[in-house]
Tab-separated table of N, CA and C in Angstrom:
chain	number	residue	atom	x	y	z
A	509	MET	N	23.573	0.478	32.455
A	509	MET	CA	22.329	-0.095	33.730
A	509	MET	C	22.805	0.587	34.979
A	510	THR	N	21.895	0.367	35.483
A	510	THR	CA	22.165	1.016	37.069
A	510	THR	C	21.094	-0.039	37.966
A	511	THR	N	22.011	0.323	39.434
A	511	THR	CA	21.229	-0.877	40.470
A	511	THR	C	20.909	0.168	41.456
A	512	ALA	N	19.715	-0.016	42.209
A	512	ALA	CA	18.920	0.571	43.053
A	512	ALA	C	20.011	0.397	44.411
A	513	ALA	N	19.780	1.351	45.099
A	513	ALA	CA	20.290	1.933	46.195
A	513	ALA	C	19.363	1.372	47.471
A	514	ASP	N	18.017	2.034	47.152
A	514	ASP	CA	17.008	1.835	48.111
A	514	ASP	C	16.069	1.395	47.406
A	515	ASN	N	14.989	1.682	48.312
A	515	ASN	CA	13.631	1.213	47.784
A	515	ASN	C	12.755	1.946	47.285
A	516	SER	N	12.866	3.430	47.082
A	516	SER	CA	12.156	4.396	47.173
A	516	SER	C	11.418	3.806	45.666
A	517	PRO	N	9.977	4.804	45.069
A	517	PRO	CA	9.328	4.323	43.822
A	517	PRO	C	10.705	4.860	42.608
A	518	SER	N	11.605	5.706	43.147
A	518	SER	CA	12.438	6.317	41.594
A	518	SER	C	13.515	5.300	42.017
A	519	ALA	N	14.200	4.721	42.457
A	519	ALA	CA	14.762	3.750	42.355
A	519	ALA	C	15.034	2.900	40.983
A	520	CYS	N	16.076	3.442	40.703
A	520	CYS	CA	16.317	2.436	39.196
A	520	CYS	C	17.206	1.067	38.998
A	521	TYR	N	16.498	0.322	38.518
A	521	TYR	CA	16.895	-1.113	38.445
A	521	TYR	C	17.332	-1.269	37.366
A	522	PHE	N	17.166	-0.684	35.869
A	522	PHE	CA	17.556	-1.230	34.786
A	522	PHE	C	17.192	0.627	33.969
A	523	ASP	N	18.311	0.627	33.314
A	523	ASP	CA	18.183	1.833	32.376
A	523	ASP	C	18.778	1.463	31.036
A	524	ALA	N	18.490	1.048	29.824
A	524	ALA	CA	18.960	0.983	28.580
A	524	ALA	C	18.442	1.706	27.497
A	525	MET	N	19.693	2.532	26.582
A	525	MET	CA	18.911	2.825	25.075
A	525	MET	C	19.390	1.761	24.288
A	526	LEU	N	18.798	1.214	23.595
A	526	LEU	CA	18.491	0.267	22.282
A	526	LEU	C	19.142	1.242	21.057
A	527	ARG	N	19.841	0.979	20.428
A	527	ARG	CA	20.022	1.762	19.092
A	527	ARG	C	20.659	0.896	17.766
A	528	PRO	N	19.954	0.908	16.467
A	528	PRO	CA	20.796	0.381	15.844
A	528	PRO	C	21.924	0.585	15.683
A	529	HIS	N	22.937	-0.554	14.879
A	529	HIS	CA	24.109	-0.464	14.562
A	529	HIS	C	24.492	-0.112	12.876
A	530	ARG	N	24.833	1.082	12.835
A	530	ARG	CA	25.112	1.689	11.234
A	530	ARG	C	26.859	1.206	10.986
A	531	SER	N	27.284	0.238	10.365
A	531	SER	CA	28.813	-0.059	10.071
A	531	SER	C	29.317	1.407	9.040
A	532	LEU	N	28.772	1.919	8.357
A	532	LEU	CA	29.421	2.760	7.622
A	532	LEU	C	29.330	4.382	8.451
A	533	SER	N	30.095	4.813	8.498
A	533	SER	CA	30.204	6.337	9.172
A	533	SER	C	30.008	7.164	7.763
A	534	PRO	N	29.585	8.522	8.679
A	534	PRO	CA	29.209	9.634	7.434
A	534	PRO	C	30.557	9.881	6.605
A	535	ARG	N	31.591	9.531	7.347
A	535	ARG	CA	32.750	9.843	6.234
A	535	ARG	C	32.816	8.831	5.303
A	536	GLY	N	32.693	7.624	5.728
A	536	GLY	CA	32.806	6.403	4.534
A	536	GLY	C	32.048	6.712	3.626
A	537	PHE	N	30.302	7.364	4.035
A	537	PHE	CA	29.470	7.562	2.883
A	537	PHE	C	30.503	8.514	1.778
A	538	VAL	N	30.323	9.696	2.447
A	538	VAL	CA	31.218	10.779	1.800
A	538	VAL	C	32.171	9.732	0.609
A	539	VAL	N	32.629	8.958	1.190
A	539	VAL	CA	34.001	8.561	0.074
A	539	VAL	C	32.940	7.523	-1.073
A	540	LEU	N	32.256	7.098	-0.106
A	540	LEU	CA	31.675	5.982	-1.193
A	540	LEU	C	31.029	6.245	-2.329
A	541	MET	N	30.450	7.647	-2.108
A	541	MET	CA	29.468	8.185	-2.709
A	541	MET	C	30.465	8.922	-4.169
A	542	ILE	N	31.885	9.626	-3.331
A	542	ILE	CA	32.715	9.882	-4.393
A	542	ILE	C	33.150	8.846	-5.239
A	543	ALA	N	33.549	7.367	-4.816
A	543	ALA	CA	33.800	6.743	-6.095
A	543	ALA	C	32.703	6.359	-6.717
A	544	VAL	N	31.298	6.111	-6.679
A	544	VAL	CA	30.281	5.827	-7.058
A	544	VAL	C	30.029	6.677	-8.227
A	545	VAL	N	30.416	8.225	-8.145
A	545	VAL	CA	30.463	9.160	-8.781
A	545	VAL	C	31.053	9.160	-9.968
A	546	VAL	N	32.325	8.988	-9.419
A	546	VAL	CA	33.644	8.695	-10.427
A	546	VAL	C	33.471	7.591	-11.047
A	547	ALA	N	33.019	6.278	-10.763
A	547	ALA	CA	32.714	5.601	-11.994
A	547	ALA	C	31.710	5.690	-12.755
A	548	SER	N	30.791	6.199	-12.276
A	548	SER	CA	29.818	6.206	-13.063
A	548	SER	C	29.855	7.655	-14.091
A	549	VAL	N	30.748	8.439	-14.341
A	549	VAL	CA	30.840	9.371	-15.082
A	549	VAL	C	32.268	8.753	-15.894
A	550	LEU	N	33.093	8.040	-15.394
A	550	LEU	CA	33.573	7.121	-15.875
A	550	LEU	C	33.219	6.014	-17.435
A	551	ALA	N	32.655	5.547	-16.438
A	551	ALA	CA	31.786	4.359	-17.575
A	551	ALA	C	30.384	5.009	-18.692
A	552	GLY	N	29.975	6.228	-18.343
A	552	GLY	CA	29.163	7.004	-18.792
A	552	GLY	C	29.684	7.703	-19.724
A	553	SER	N	31.220	8.260	-19.946
A	553	SER	CA	31.928	8.693	-21.123
A	553	SER	C	32.210	7.882	-21.651
A	554	ALA	N	32.428	6.535	-21.476
A	554	ALA	CA	33.114	5.656	-22.314
A	554	ALA	C	31.930	5.237	-23.188
A	555	PHE	N	30.555	5.063	-22.652
A	555	PHE	CA	29.284	4.610	-23.202
A	555	PHE	C	29.210	5.640	-24.034
A	556	PHE	N	28.949	7.028	-23.615
A	556	PHE	CA	28.549	8.103	-24.537
A	556	PHE	C	29.824	8.316	-26.045
A	557	MET	N	30.968	7.868	-25.508
A	557	MET	CA	31.957	8.079	-26.672
A	557	MET	C	31.648	7.049	-27.924
A	558	LEU	N	31.274	5.881	-27.244
A	558	LEU	CA	31.030	4.405	-28.389
A	558	LEU	C	29.250	4.825	-29.047
A	559	GLY	N	29.096	5.825	-28.475
A	559	GLY	CA	27.400	5.991	-29.298
A	559	GLY	C	26.146	5.621	-28.373
A	560	ALA	N	26.320	5.204	-27.537
A	560	ALA	CA	25.188	4.616	-26.463
A	560	ALA	C	24.735	6.235	-25.690
A	561	TRP	N	24.802	7.150	-26.182
A	561	TRP	CA	24.364	8.110	-25.580
A	561	TRP	C	23.528	8.063	-24.275
A	562	PRO	N	22.050	7.428	-24.338
A	562	PRO	CA	21.293	7.069	-23.112
A	562	PRO	C	21.983	6.073	-22.181
A	563	VAL	N	22.725	5.672	-22.152
A	563	VAL	CA	23.570	4.895	-20.625
A	563	VAL	C	24.070	6.106	-19.935
A	564	PRO	N	24.615	6.879	-19.830
A	564	PRO	CA	24.715	7.880	-18.983
A	564	PRO	C	23.788	8.644	-18.203
A	565	SER	N	22.727	8.825	-18.619
A	565	SER	CA	21.535	9.008	-18.149
A	565	SER	C	21.090	7.960	-16.912
A	566	PHE	N	20.950	6.517	-17.465
A	566	PHE	CA	21.015	6.064	-16.736
A	566	PHE	C	21.912	5.429	-15.345
A	567	LEU	N	22.897	5.891	-15.686
A	567	LEU	CA	23.959	5.627	-14.615
A	567	LEU	C	23.825	6.864	-13.362
A	568	GLY	N	23.476	7.733	-14.033
A	568	GLY	CA	23.054	9.124	-13.038
A	568	GLY	C	22.098	8.844	-12.329
A	569	LEU	N	20.980	8.065	-12.665
A	569	LEU	CA	19.868	7.849	-12.053
A	569	LEU	C	20.703	6.777	-11.185
A	570	ASP	N	21.104	5.717	-10.951
A	570	ASP	CA	21.833	5.019	-10.445
A	570	ASP	C	22.497	5.573	-8.964
A	571	VAL	N	23.058	6.752	-10.030
A	571	VAL	CA	23.804	7.547	-8.519
A	571	VAL	C	22.666	8.034	-7.453
A	572	VAL	N	21.711	8.771	-7.951
A	572	VAL	CA	20.831	9.370	-7.169
A	572	VAL	C	19.748	8.131	-6.140
A	573	LEU	N	19.912	6.969	-6.875
A	573	LEU	CA	18.921	5.721	-6.290
A	573	LEU	C	20.067	5.327	-4.876
A	574	ILE	N	21.122	5.222	-5.163
A	574	ILE	CA	22.149	5.054	-4.558
A	574	ILE	C	22.101	5.930	-3.309
A	575	TYR	N	22.062	7.042	-3.227
A	575	TYR	CA	22.473	8.291	-2.537
A	575	TYR	C	21.065	8.021	-1.643
A	576	TRP	N	19.767	8.526	-2.370
A	576	TRP	CA	18.386	8.102	-1.405
A	576	TRP	C	18.371	6.865	-0.839
A	577	ALA	N	18.849	5.626	-1.157
A	577	ALA	CA	19.059	4.551	-0.390
A	577	ALA	C	19.598	4.793	0.911
A	578	PHE	N	21.068	5.280	0.895
A	578	PHE	CA	21.759	5.118	1.690
A	578	PHE	C	21.291	6.300	3.119
A	579	ARG	N	20.515	7.482	2.390
A	579	ARG	CA	19.978	8.615	3.286
A	579	ARG	C	18.923	8.405	4.400
A	580	ALA	N	17.826	7.154	3.034
A	580	ALA	CA	16.782	6.462	4.180
A	580	ALA	C	17.465	5.456	5.229
A	581	ASN	N	18.714	5.065	4.823
A	581	ASN	CA	18.835	3.960	5.955
A	581	ASN	C	19.599	4.671	6.943
A	582	TYR	N	20.426	5.867	6.994
A	582	TYR	CA	20.504	6.283	8.104
A	582	TYR	C	19.844	7.436	9.073
A	583	ARG	N	18.786	7.299	8.259
A	583	ARG	CA	17.524	8.174	8.987
A	583	ARG	C	16.646	7.433	9.326
A	584	SER	N	16.656	6.141	9.069
A	584	SER	CA	15.956	4.649	10.084
A	584	SER	C	16.932	4.816	11.118
A	585	GLY	N	18.364	4.328	11.138
A	585	GLY	CA	19.592	4.921	12.233
A	585	GLY	C	19.290	5.626	13.356
A	586	GLN	N	18.442	6.543	13.080
A	586	GLN	CA	17.960	7.144	14.041
A	586	GLN	C	17.405	6.777	14.938
A	587	ALA	N	16.606	5.935	15.014
A	587	ALA	CA	15.444	5.277	15.912
A	587	ALA	C	16.158	4.616	17.060
A	588	TYR	N	15.809	4.698	18.031
A	588	TYR	CA	15.725	4.197	19.324
A	588	TYR	C	15.041	3.832	20.113
A	589	GLU	N	15.169	3.202	20.926
A	589	GLU	CA	14.573	2.374	22.291
A	589	GLU	C	14.744	2.667	23.641
A	590	THR	N	13.985	3.251	24.519
A	590	THR	CA	14.567	3.254	25.556
A	590	THR	C	13.776	2.188	26.421
A	591	VAL	N	14.588	1.749	27.838
A	591	VAL	CA	13.732	0.626	28.759
A	591	VAL	C	14.241	1.415	30.089
A	592	ARG	N	13.314	1.643	30.997
A	592	ARG	CA	13.622	2.150	32.493
A	592	ARG	C	13.031	1.434	33.352
A	593	LEU	N	13.323	0.297	34.149
A	593	LEU	CA	12.521	0.003	35.222
A	593	LEU	C	12.746	0.616	36.547
A	594	THR	N	12.187	0.866	37.187
A	594	THR	CA	11.723	1.643	38.585
A	594	THR	C	10.894	0.559	39.603
A	595	ALA	N	10.938	0.914	40.666
A	595	ALA	CA	10.368	0.239	41.869
A	595	ALA	C	8.844	0.393	41.428
A	596	ALA	N	8.402	1.629	40.853
A	596	ALA	CA	6.612	1.715	40.194
A	596	ALA	C	6.633	1.254	39.270
A	597	ASP	N	7.475	1.557	38.068
A	597	ASP	CA	6.821	0.354	36.766
A	597	ASP	C	8.101	0.499	35.983
A	598	LEU	N	7.908	-0.055	34.656
A	598	LEU	CA	8.919	-0.303	33.767
A	598	LEU	C	8.063	0.489	32.726
A	599	VAL	N	8.873	1.374	31.904
A	599	VAL	CA	8.978	2.320	31.074
A	599	VAL	C	9.335	2.148	29.524
A	600	VAL	N	8.637	1.653	28.534
A	600	VAL	CA	9.576	1.274	27.240
A	600	VAL	C	8.909	2.631	26.024
A	601	GLU	N	9.908	3.411	25.854
A	601	GLU	CA	9.692	4.255	24.596
A	601	GLU	C	10.402	4.290	23.599
A	602	LYS	N	9.689	4.223	22.037
A	602	LYS	CA	10.145	3.775	21.236
A	602	LYS	C	10.230	5.197	20.218
A	603	VAL	N	11.256	5.608	19.675
A	603	VAL	CA	11.358	6.778	18.819
A	603	VAL	C	11.374	6.089	17.164
A	604	ASP	N	11.071	6.574	16.377
A	604	ASP	CA	11.220	6.406	14.642
A	604	ASP	C	12.345	7.191	14.078
A	605	GLY	N	12.862	6.854	13.324
A	605	GLY	CA	13.767	7.552	12.350
A	605	GLY	C	13.456	9.159	12.125
A	606	ARG	N	11.913	9.367	12.153
A	606	ARG	CA	11.390	10.968	12.016
A	606	ARG	C	11.274	11.294	13.156
A	607	GLY	N	11.313	10.570	14.381
A	607	GLY	CA	11.226	11.490	15.770
A	607	GLY	C	10.067	11.340	16.466
A	608	ALA	N	8.981	10.391	15.962
A	608	ALA	CA	7.868	9.962	16.311
A	608	ALA	C	7.596	9.111	17.478
A	609	ARG	N	7.099	9.433	19.136
A	609	ARG	CA	7.178	9.013	19.925
A	609	ARG	C	5.913	8.123	20.292
A	610	ARG	N	6.877	6.891	20.738
A	610	ARG	CA	5.342	5.847	21.469
A	610	ARG	C	5.613	5.715	22.637
A	611	ARG	N	5.155	5.312	23.797
A	611	ARG	CA	5.576	5.070	25.269
A	611	ARG	C	4.316	4.036	25.527
A	612	TRP	N	4.915	3.110	26.350
A	612	TRP	CA	4.179	1.952	27.540
A	612	TRP	C	4.686	2.196	28.688
A	613	ARG	N	3.797	1.677	29.211
A	613	ARG	CA	4.040	2.057	30.671
A	613	ARG	C	3.582	0.828	31.390
A	614	LEU	N	4.238	-0.229	31.980
A	614	LEU	CA	3.879	-1.709	32.416
A	614	LEU	C	4.076	-1.808	34.063
A	615	GLU	N	3.594	-2.577	34.754
A	615	GLU	CA	3.170	-2.846	36.146
A	615	GLU	C	4.581	-4.089	35.723
A	616	PRO	N	5.555	-3.756	36.562
A	616	PRO	CA	6.890	-4.531	36.420
A	616	PRO	C	6.346	-6.134	37.145
A	617	TYR	N	5.328	-6.333	37.941
A	617	TYR	CA	5.423	-7.227	38.535
A	617	TYR	C	4.737	-8.322	37.607
A	618	TRP	N	3.915	-7.822	36.504
A	618	TRP	CA	3.010	-8.746	35.787
A	618	TRP	C	4.114	-9.155	34.240
A	619	VAL	N	5.301	-8.308	34.332
A	619	VAL	CA	5.999	-8.289	32.860
A	619	VAL	C	6.848	-9.643	32.947
A	620	ARG	N	6.383	-10.106	31.932
A	620	ARG	CA	7.438	-11.444	31.410
A	620	ARG	C	8.547	-11.184	30.392
A	621	VAL	N	9.973	-11.692	30.691
A	621	VAL	CA	10.468	-11.383	29.545
A	621	VAL	C	10.685	-12.354	28.346
A	622	ASN	N	10.582	-12.597	27.040
A	622	ASN	CA	10.448	-14.088	26.181
A	622	ASN	C	11.429	-13.836	25.463
A	623	MET	N	12.805	-14.833	25.184
A	623	MET	CA	13.373	-15.004	24.197
A	623	MET	C	13.895	-16.122	24.266
A	624	ASP	N	13.958	-16.671	22.879
A	624	ASP	CA	14.546	-18.051	22.792
A	624	ASP	C	16.149	-18.013	23.437
A	625	ASP	N	16.771	-19.105	24.112
A	625	ASP	CA	17.697	-19.131	24.167
A	625	ASP	C	18.210	-20.729	23.930
A	626	PRO	N	19.307	-20.870	22.994
A	626	PRO	CA	20.325	-20.217	22.161
A	626	PRO	C	19.103	-19.212	21.390
A	627	PRO	N	19.482	-18.056	20.781
A	627	PRO	CA	18.870	-17.056	20.058
A	627	PRO	C	19.228	-17.590	18.992
A	628	ARG	N	18.109	-17.561	17.837
A	628	ARG	CA	18.213	-18.148	16.240
A	628	ARG	C	17.715	-16.373	15.824
A	629	HIS	N	18.078	-16.194	14.326
A	629	HIS	CA	18.163	-15.252	13.592
A	629	HIS	C	16.627	-14.443	13.626
A	630	GLN	N	15.745	-15.490	13.649
A	630	GLN	CA	13.749	-14.686	13.941
A	630	GLN	C	14.313	-14.682	14.989
A	631	SER	N	14.372	-15.043	16.149
A	631	SER	CA	14.188	-14.867	17.642
A	631	SER	C	13.782	-13.190	17.850
A	632	ARG	N	12.838	-13.043	18.551
A	632	ARG	CA	11.873	-11.720	19.307
A	632	ARG	C	12.494	-11.868	20.687
A	633	LEU	N	12.620	-10.597	21.131
A	633	LEU	CA	12.786	-10.404	22.279
A	633	LEU	C	11.224	-9.795	23.011
A	634	VAL	N	10.530	-10.415	23.518
A	634	VAL	CA	8.966	-9.844	23.656
A	634	VAL	C	9.157	-9.534	25.020
A	635	LEU	N	7.976	-8.352	25.418
A	635	LEU	CA	7.752	-7.979	27.344
A	635	LEU	C	6.037	-8.283	26.829
A	636	SER	N	5.698	-9.366	27.750
A	636	SER	CA	4.356	-9.912	27.647
A	636	SER	C	3.366	-9.269	29.160
A	637	SER	N	2.641	-8.656	29.135
A	637	SER	CA	1.599	-8.787	30.380
A	637	SER	C	0.587	-8.481	30.039
A	638	HIS	N	-0.391	-9.012	31.146
A	638	HIS	CA	-2.037	-9.217	30.956
A	638	HIS	C	-2.544	-9.327	29.357
A	639	GLY	N	-2.053	-10.344	28.780
A	639	GLY	CA	-2.420	-10.614	27.338
A	639	GLY	C	-1.889	-9.849	26.018
A	640	ARG	N	-1.092	-9.001	26.361
A	640	ARG	CA	-0.811	-7.799	25.324
A	640	ARG	C	0.929	-8.087	25.301
A	641	SER	N	1.574	-8.259	23.912
A	641	SER	CA	3.077	-7.871	24.104
A	641	SER	C	3.500	-7.203	23.452
A	642	LEU	N	5.077	-6.602	23.496
A	642	LEU	CA	5.763	-5.558	23.023
A	642	LEU	C	7.083	-6.189	22.752
A	643	THR	N	7.514	-6.008	21.172
A	643	THR	CA	8.597	-6.119	20.905
A	643	THR	C	9.395	-5.056	20.975
A	644	LEU	N	10.645	-5.782	21.531
A	644	LEU	CA	11.978	-5.058	21.611
A	644	LEU	C	12.891	-5.034	20.793
A	645	GLY	N	13.744	-4.584	20.298
A	645	GLY	CA	15.153	-4.279	19.761
A	645	GLY	C	15.485	-5.263	18.388
A	646	ALA	N	14.042	-5.345	17.645
A	646	ALA	CA	14.177	-5.759	16.291
A	646	ALA	C	15.342	-5.562	15.618
A	647	PHE	N	16.026	-4.587	15.509
A	647	PHE	CA	17.157	-4.186	15.167
A	647	PHE	C	18.165	-4.602	15.617
A	648	LEU	N	18.199	-5.461	16.354
A	648	LEU	CA	19.510	-5.659	17.336
A	648	LEU	C	19.616	-7.027	16.782
A	649	THR	N	20.954	-7.761	17.040
A	649	THR	CA	21.598	-9.150	16.278
A	649	THR	C	21.176	-9.851	17.350
A	650	PRO	N	20.674	-11.367	16.882
A	650	PRO	CA	20.110	-12.034	18.363
A	650	PRO	C	21.022	-12.198	19.813
A	651	THR	N	22.044	-12.058	19.333
A	651	THR	CA	22.860	-12.317	20.532
A	651	THR	C	22.671	-11.116	21.515
A	652	GLU	N	22.836	-9.792	21.012
A	652	GLU	CA	22.411	-8.674	21.636
A	652	GLU	C	20.991	-8.479	22.452
A	653	ARG	N	19.950	-8.873	21.448
A	653	ARG	CA	18.750	-9.108	22.285
A	653	ARG	C	18.419	-10.074	23.132
A	654	LEU	N	19.750	-11.092	23.350
A	654	LEU	CA	19.449	-12.271	24.178
A	654	LEU	C	20.206	-11.508	25.498
A	655	GLU	N	21.238	-10.862	25.525
A	655	GLU	CA	22.119	-9.918	26.525
A	655	GLU	C	20.637	-9.002	27.295
A	656	VAL	N	20.525	-7.955	26.514
A	656	VAL	CA	19.084	-7.380	27.099
A	656	VAL	C	18.478	-8.119	27.668
A	657	ALA	N	17.753	-9.302	27.108
A	657	ALA	CA	16.537	-10.016	27.577
A	657	ALA	C	17.259	-10.506	29.215
A	658	ARG	N	18.500	-11.024	29.176
A	658	ARG	CA	18.864	-11.571	30.784
A	658	ARG	C	19.011	-10.395	31.645
A	659	ALA	N	19.795	-9.187	31.123
A	659	ALA	CA	19.882	-8.188	31.970
A	659	ALA	C	18.605	-7.638	32.630
A	660	LEU	N	17.825	-7.756	31.475
A	660	LEU	CA	16.300	-7.332	32.279
A	660	LEU	C	15.382	-8.352	33.263
A	661	ARG	N	15.837	-9.369	32.931
A	661	ARG	CA	15.118	-10.760	33.476
A	661	ARG	C	15.537	-10.372	35.154
A	662	ALA	N	17.142	-10.154	35.250
A	662	ALA	CA	17.830	-10.024	36.300
A	662	ALA	C	17.654	-8.510	36.956
A	663	ALA	N	16.885	-7.755	36.386
A	663	ALA	CA	16.733	-6.476	36.987
A	663	ALA	C	15.395	-6.583	37.887
A	664	LEU	N	14.398	-7.522	36.584
A	664	LEU	CA	13.134	-7.688	37.231
A	664	LEU	C	13.348	-8.691	38.665
A	665	ASP	N	13.909	-9.376	38.731
A	665	ASP	CA	14.398	-10.434	39.722
A	665	ASP	C	14.761	-9.336	41.116
A	666	ARG	N	15.323	-8.264	40.676
A	666	ARG	CA	15.988	-7.832	42.112
A	666	ARG	C	15.008	-6.746	42.083
A	667	ARG	N	14.338	-6.107	41.521
A	667	ARG	CA	13.119	-5.312	41.846
A	667	ARG	C	12.220	-5.711	42.624
A	668	LYS	N	11.826	-7.391	42.266
A	668	LYS	CA	10.858	-8.161	43.318
A	668	LYS	C	11.214	-8.218	44.748
A	669	LEU	N	12.794	-8.993	44.707
A	669	LEU	CA	13.302	-8.727	45.919
A	669	LEU	C	13.159	-7.516	46.647
A	670	ALA	N	13.557	-6.145	46.413
A	670	ALA	CA	13.665	-5.133	46.711
A	670	ALA	C	12.426	-4.802	47.287
A	671	VAL	N	11.700	-4.851	46.312
A	671	VAL	CA	10.414	-4.457	47.027
A	671	VAL	C	9.356	-4.781	47.809
A	672	GLY	N	9.703	-6.427	47.541
A	672	GLY	CA	8.934	-7.567	48.501
A	672	GLY	C	9.817	-7.354	49.766
A	673	ALA	N	10.784	-7.002	50.026
A	673	ALA	CA	11.394	-6.990	51.524
A	673	ALA	C	10.600	-5.280	52.202
A	674	VAL	N	9.909	-4.827	51.114
A	674	VAL	CA	9.541	-3.335	51.689
A	674	VAL	C	8.642	-3.726	53.118
């Protein structure tokens, strides 16, 4: 976050990038996949030796599905949202895991930041203006959403004071 040093239209009062958290590192993913493959091969070999020859193919399918699920999870982890408040406007940009971008430009004077305090699991951080609403940081924890909401409210207040003083 940055604070404005002047009242020019380009003065920045809030600038944040919101990203989803992924607890398993790429290296951890490789280690996990190696462990899953080894366990599947050992179990599959035992079942094959007992005469249950179809079981190893299902264990192989499990490995492929686990790999696919983690790759999809990492792809969705590439998504992010940016929120930038200047004297002129509030710009929100959402980029999904595939790189598709959507952008909203809001008049800061009319924006209201809504968030439950204290936050609950299902609490949403919502920006509303002129009867429309935009949800931010759905991938964040409730506490993180509340932090963003408080910081954005404070930035909107600073902007109102600075712009009103002109």
